[in-house]
Amino acid sequence: MNYSSLPKIDLHCHLDGSVRPQTIIDLANQQNISIPSQDINEIRSLMIAPETCQNLEEYLMRFDLPLSVMQTQAGIERISFELFEDAAKENVKYFEVRFGPQLHQLQGLNFDQIIGSVVKGMQRAEAMYDIKGNYILSILRTFPKDNIRDVIDAGAAYLNKGVVAFDLAGAELPGFCSEFIPYVEYAVEKGYRITIHAGEQGVGQNVFDAVSMLNAERVGHGIHITGHQAAYDLVKQLNIGLETCPSSNIQTKAVDKLSEHPLKAFYEDALPITINTDNRTVSNTTMTDEVRKVMEEFNLSREDYFNIYKISVEQAFASDEVKQHLMSFID
Ligand SMILES: O=c1[nH]cnc2c1ncn2[C@H]1C[C@H](O)[C@@H](CO)O1
Ligand SMILES: [Zn+2]
């Protein structure tokens, strides 16, 4: 099977976890930011989360270096363009990228400048390559909540012009959802679609809460519904998209090894699973790698692959026109 030439859809990828190592070096030099090395291999190895990571918190420490060079409009725009370019070159036809606007304010950028820059980079790539995309705004669960509405307001100007959805990311504590109900309601009022990281590190109850309290249409990871029947049943009944990210789940110890990932069992039970990268640099992966690993580990056929591709089309926060375009790639 030629995995590289398969048409692909990635619905769960973080911008700051997917920066080219060379770009970190270039931007650091341009911006006079001191970095631990000028050697691309050293920078790459500092960015990749090791297999020995103990948990999600340790994984999340890998984001400090890329974020240090993502504080200017030009830097953010370049990184957004390059990520869409990298994805287009491996036949990703539709790409939803997420990022946390709150993480890009260290040099005084406002949310409009930050969100405008990622959208501009994406649109530049869309004009050059056969790829369509949208951005998801991620709020960090561990951050102060006083500027969440400002992020939502700034992003609202870009809704359906490059921004489509709202997400909660970062460390996952049991019971986090209830604190975010008013913010998610505000985002929904403005017209955002909702996806929530849940059931990655945390308990299955978080998935139940994300769907029942926050009206999540999709969940990031969601793997811990395996131990929680009510969450499992709710996901199945409401056809909640499960954004699985296999390599990331192994690094964060959400699963011990790929063969223990529940995605195949979910697929066989007709749960709407999608396959995604999470963080291309931090997880040292691509969509081609994720698809290859999953298909080989679980003996999936080409027909299975296109079934999952179709689920991704259904679950995408894309316009009907883009969805029709994506369906044309199925052979
Ligand atoms: O897999 C993840 N789970 C929870 N949070 C994550 C994951 N990958 C990245 N993040 C966080 C760290 C980033 O700085 C932030 C915004 O992209 O989202
Ligand atoms: Zn994620």
Coordinates of C-alpha atoms in Angstrom, one line a residue, residues 7-318:
P7 CA -5.9 11.2 0.4
K8 CA -6.0 12.1 4.1
I9 CA -7.8 14.2 6.6
D10 CA -6.3 15.4 9.9
L11 CA -8.8 16.9 12.4
H12 CA -6.6 17.1 15.4
C13 CA -3.2 18.8 15.1
H14 CA -1.6 21.5 17.3
L15 CA 0.3 24.3 15.5
D16 CA 2.8 24.8 18.3
G17 CA 3.6 21.1 18.5
S18 CA 4.2 20.9 14.8
V19 CA 6.9 23.5 14.0
R20 CA 9.8 22.6 11.7
P21 CA 13.0 22.5 13.8
Q22 CA 14.8 24.6 11.2
T23 CA 12.2 27.3 11.5
I24 CA 12.8 27.5 15.3
I25 CA 16.5 28.1 14.6
D26 CA 15.7 30.7 11.8
L27 CA 13.1 32.6 13.8
A28 CA 15.2 32.5 17.0
N29 CA 18.1 34.1 15.1
Q30 CA 15.9 36.7 13.4
Q31 CA 14.3 37.6 16.7
N32 CA 17.5 37.5 18.9
I33 CA 16.1 34.8 21.1
S34 CA 18.6 32.5 22.7
I35 CA 18.1 28.8 22.1
P36 CA 20.0 25.8 23.5
S37 CA 21.6 24.9 20.2
Q38 CA 22.0 25.9 16.5
D39 CA 22.1 22.3 15.5
I40 CA 18.9 21.1 13.8
N41 CA 19.2 17.6 15.2
E42 CA 19.7 18.8 18.7
I43 CA 16.7 21.2 18.4
R44 CA 14.6 18.3 16.9
S45 CA 15.5 16.0 19.8
L46 CA 14.7 18.7 22.4
M47 CA 11.3 19.1 20.8
I48 CA 10.3 15.4 20.5
A49 CA 8.7 14.0 23.6
P50 CA 10.7 10.9 24.6
E51 CA 9.2 7.4 24.9
T52 CA 10.1 7.7 28.6
C53 CA 7.6 10.5 29.2
Q54 CA 5.7 9.6 32.4
N55 CA 2.5 11.4 31.5
L56 CA 0.8 14.2 29.6
E57 CA 2.3 16.9 31.8
E58 CA 5.8 15.9 30.8
Y59 CA 4.7 15.8 27.2
L60 CA 3.4 19.3 27.5
M61 CA 6.8 20.6 28.6
R62 CA 8.0 20.2 24.9
F63 CA 6.0 23.3 23.8
D64 CA 8.0 26.0 25.5
L65 CA 10.8 26.1 22.9
P66 CA 8.4 26.5 19.8
L67 CA 6.2 29.0 21.7
S68 CA 9.3 31.2 22.3
V69 CA 9.5 32.0 18.6
M70 CA 5.7 32.2 18.1
Q71 CA 5.3 35.7 19.5
T72 CA 5.4 37.8 16.3
Q73 CA 2.9 38.0 13.5
A74 CA 5.5 37.1 10.9
G75 CA 6.7 34.1 12.9
I76 CA 3.2 32.8 13.5
E77 CA 2.2 33.3 9.9
R78 CA 5.3 31.4 8.6
I79 CA 4.7 28.5 11.0
S80 CA 1.1 28.2 9.9
F81 CA 2.0 28.3 6.2
E82 CA 4.7 25.7 6.7
L83 CA 2.5 23.3 8.6
F84 CA -0.2 23.4 5.8
E85 CA 2.6 23.1 3.2
D86 CA 4.0 20.0 5.0
A87 CA 0.5 18.5 5.2
A88 CA -0.4 19.2 1.6
K89 CA 2.8 17.5 0.5
E90 CA 1.7 14.3 2.1
N91 CA -1.8 14.4 0.5
V92 CA -3.7 15.8 3.5
K93 CA -6.7 17.2 1.7
Y94 CA -8.4 18.8 4.7
F95 CA -6.7 19.9 7.8
E96 CA -8.1 21.4 11.1
V97 CA -5.3 22.9 13.1
R98 CA -5.7 24.1 16.6
F99 CA -3.7 26.4 18.8
G100 CA -4.0 28.5 22.0
P101 CA -4.2 32.2 21.3
Q102 CA -3.4 32.9 25.0
L103 CA 0.1 31.4 24.5
H104 CA 1.2 34.0 21.9
Q105 CA 0.8 37.2 23.9
L106 CA 4.3 37.3 25.5
Q107 CA 5.4 40.2 23.2
G108 CA 2.2 42.1 23.3
L109 CA 0.3 40.8 20.3
N110 CA -3.5 41.1 20.7
F111 CA -5.9 38.2 19.9
D112 CA -6.9 39.7 16.6
Q113 CA -3.3 39.9 15.4
I114 CA -2.6 36.4 16.6
I115 CA -5.6 34.7 15.1
G116 CA -5.3 36.8 11.9
S117 CA -1.7 35.6 11.5
V118 CA -2.5 31.9 11.6
V119 CA -5.4 32.4 9.2
K120 CA -3.2 34.3 6.8
G121 CA -0.6 31.6 6.8
M122 CA -3.2 28.9 6.2
Q123 CA -4.8 30.9 3.3
R124 CA -1.4 31.4 1.6
A125 CA -0.9 27.6 1.6
E126 CA -4.5 27.0 0.4
A127 CA -3.8 29.2 -2.6
M128 CA -0.6 27.3 -3.5
Y129 CA -1.6 23.7 -2.7
D130 CA -4.5 21.3 -3.0
I131 CA -5.5 21.6 0.7
K132 CA -8.3 23.2 2.6
G133 CA -8.2 24.0 6.2
N134 CA -9.8 25.6 9.3
Y135 CA -8.5 26.7 12.7
I136 CA -9.8 25.6 16.1
L137 CA -9.1 27.9 19.0
S138 CA -7.9 26.0 22.1
I139 CA -8.3 27.5 25.6
L140 CA -5.8 26.2 28.1
R141 CA -7.6 24.6 31.0
T142 CA -5.0 25.6 33.5
F143 CA -4.8 29.3 32.6
P144 CA -6.7 32.1 34.3
K145 CA -10.2 32.4 32.8
D146 CA -10.4 36.2 32.6
N147 CA -9.6 36.5 28.9
I148 CA -11.5 33.5 27.5
R149 CA -14.3 35.7 26.2
D150 CA -11.8 38.0 24.6
V151 CA -10.4 35.1 22.6
I152 CA -13.9 34.0 21.6
D153 CA -14.8 37.6 20.5
A154 CA -11.6 38.1 18.5
G155 CA -12.1 34.7 16.8
A156 CA -15.7 35.4 16.0
A157 CA -14.6 37.9 13.3
Y158 CA -12.9 35.0 11.5
L159 CA -15.8 32.5 11.9
N160 CA -16.3 30.5 8.7
K161 CA -13.4 32.6 7.2
G162 CA -10.7 30.4 8.7
V163 CA -11.9 29.7 12.2
V164 CA -14.6 27.1 13.0
A165 CA -14.4 25.7 16.5
F166 CA -13.6 26.1 20.1
D167 CA -11.6 23.5 22.2
L168 CA -10.3 23.0 25.7
A169 CA -6.7 21.7 25.9
G170 CA -3.8 21.2 28.4
A171 CA -3.6 19.0 31.5
E172 CA -6.8 17.1 32.1
L173 CA -8.1 16.9 35.6
P174 CA -11.2 14.9 36.6
G175 CA -14.3 17.0 36.6
F176 CA -12.9 20.0 34.6
C177 CA -15.9 20.5 32.4
S178 CA -18.3 22.2 34.9
E179 CA -16.1 25.2 35.3
F180 CA -16.2 26.0 31.5
I181 CA -20.0 25.8 30.9
P182 CA -20.6 29.6 30.5
Y183 CA -17.6 30.0 28.2
V184 CA -18.6 27.2 25.9
E185 CA -22.2 28.5 25.9
Y186 CA -20.8 31.9 24.9
A187 CA -18.8 30.3 22.1
V188 CA -21.8 28.4 20.8
E189 CA -23.9 31.6 20.8
K190 CA -21.3 33.2 18.6
G191 CA -21.4 30.3 16.2
Y192 CA -18.4 28.1 17.1
R193 CA -18.5 24.3 16.8
I194 CA -17.3 22.4 19.8
T195 CA -14.6 19.8 20.3
I196 CA -13.0 19.1 23.7
H197 CA -9.9 17.2 24.8
A198 CA -11.3 14.6 27.1
G199 CA -10.7 11.0 28.1
E200 CA -7.0 11.3 27.2
Q201 CA -5.3 11.3 30.5
G202 CA -8.4 11.7 32.5
V203 CA -11.3 9.4 33.4
G204 CA -14.1 8.5 31.0
Q205 CA -16.5 10.7 33.1
N206 CA -14.8 13.7 31.5
V207 CA -16.0 12.5 28.1
F208 CA -19.5 12.1 29.5
D209 CA -19.3 15.6 30.9
A210 CA -17.8 17.1 27.7
V211 CA -20.8 15.8 25.7
S212 CA -23.6 16.3 28.3
M213 CA -22.4 19.6 29.9
L214 CA -20.5 21.2 27.0
N215 CA -22.3 19.8 24.0
A216 CA -19.1 18.6 22.5
E217 CA -19.7 17.3 19.0
R218 CA -16.3 15.7 18.9
V219 CA -13.8 14.8 21.6
G220 CA -10.0 14.9 21.4
H221 CA -8.7 11.3 22.1
G222 CA -11.7 10.0 24.2
I223 CA -9.9 6.7 24.7
H224 CA -10.9 6.3 28.4
I225 CA -14.6 5.7 27.4
T226 CA -13.4 2.1 27.5
G227 CA -13.7 2.0 31.3
H228 CA -17.0 4.0 31.5
Q229 CA -20.1 2.5 30.0
A230 CA -22.3 5.6 30.2
A231 CA -19.7 7.7 28.4
Y232 CA -19.3 4.9 25.8
D233 CA -23.0 4.7 25.2
L234 CA -23.5 8.4 24.9
V235 CA -20.7 8.7 22.4
K236 CA -22.3 5.9 20.4
Q237 CA -25.8 7.2 20.7
L238 CA -24.9 10.8 19.7
N239 CA -22.3 9.8 17.1
I240 CA -19.6 11.9 18.8
G241 CA -16.4 12.0 16.7
L242 CA -13.4 10.4 18.4
E243 CA -10.2 12.2 17.4
T244 CA -7.7 9.5 18.0
C245 CA -4.0 10.3 17.9
P246 CA -2.2 7.0 18.3
S247 CA 1.5 8.0 18.6
S248 CA 0.7 10.8 21.0
N249 CA -1.3 8.4 23.2
I250 CA 1.7 6.1 23.5
Q251 CA 4.0 9.0 24.5
T252 CA 1.7 10.3 27.1
K253 CA 1.1 6.8 28.5
A254 CA -2.6 7.1 27.7
V255 CA -2.0 3.6 26.3
D256 CA 1.1 1.3 26.8
K257 CA 1.5 0.3 23.2
L258 CA -0.4 0.6 19.9
S259 CA -1.8 -2.9 20.0
E260 CA -3.6 -1.9 23.2
H261 CA -5.2 1.2 21.6
P262 CA -9.0 0.8 21.6
L263 CA -9.5 2.4 18.2
K264 CA -9.9 -0.9 16.3
A265 CA -12.5 -2.1 18.8
F266 CA -14.3 1.3 18.5
Y267 CA -14.2 1.0 14.7
E268 CA -15.7 -2.5 14.8
D269 CA -18.4 -1.3 17.1
A270 CA -19.3 1.5 14.6
L271 CA -18.1 4.4 16.8
P272 CA -17.0 7.3 14.6
I273 CA -13.3 7.2 14.9
T274 CA -10.8 9.4 13.0
I275 CA -7.0 9.1 12.8
N276 CA -5.0 12.2 13.5
T277 CA -1.4 13.4 14.4
D278 CA -1.9 15.6 17.5
N279 CA 1.6 17.1 17.3
R280 CA 3.8 16.4 14.3
T281 CA 7.1 17.5 15.8
V282 CA 6.5 16.7 19.5
S283 CA 5.2 13.2 18.5
N284 CA 7.7 12.9 15.6
T285 CA 5.0 11.9 13.2
T286 CA 3.0 12.7 10.0
M287 CA -0.5 11.6 8.8
T288 CA 1.2 9.1 6.6
D289 CA 3.0 7.6 9.6
E290 CA -0.2 7.5 11.7
V291 CA -2.2 5.8 8.9
R292 CA 0.6 3.3 8.2
K293 CA 1.0 2.4 11.8
V294 CA -2.7 1.9 12.4
M295 CA -3.4 0.0 9.2
E296 CA -0.5 -2.3 9.7
E297 CA -1.0 -2.9 13.4
F298 CA -4.7 -3.6 13.0
N299 CA -4.7 -5.2 9.6
L300 CA -7.1 -2.6 8.1
S301 CA -8.0 -2.9 4.4
R302 CA -8.2 -0.1 1.9
E303 CA -11.9 -0.3 2.3
D304 CA -11.6 0.2 6.1
Y305 CA -9.3 3.1 5.4
F306 CA -11.9 4.8 3.2
N307 CA -14.6 4.1 5.7
I308 CA -12.5 6.0 8.3
Y309 CA -11.8 8.7 5.8
K310 CA -15.6 9.1 5.2
I311 CA -16.1 9.4 9.0
S312 CA -13.6 12.2 9.0
V313 CA -15.5 14.0 6.2
E314 CA -18.7 13.6 8.2
Q315 CA -17.1 14.8 11.4
A316 CA -15.2 17.7 9.9
F317 CA -16.2 21.2 10.8
A318 CA -16.1 22.1 7.1

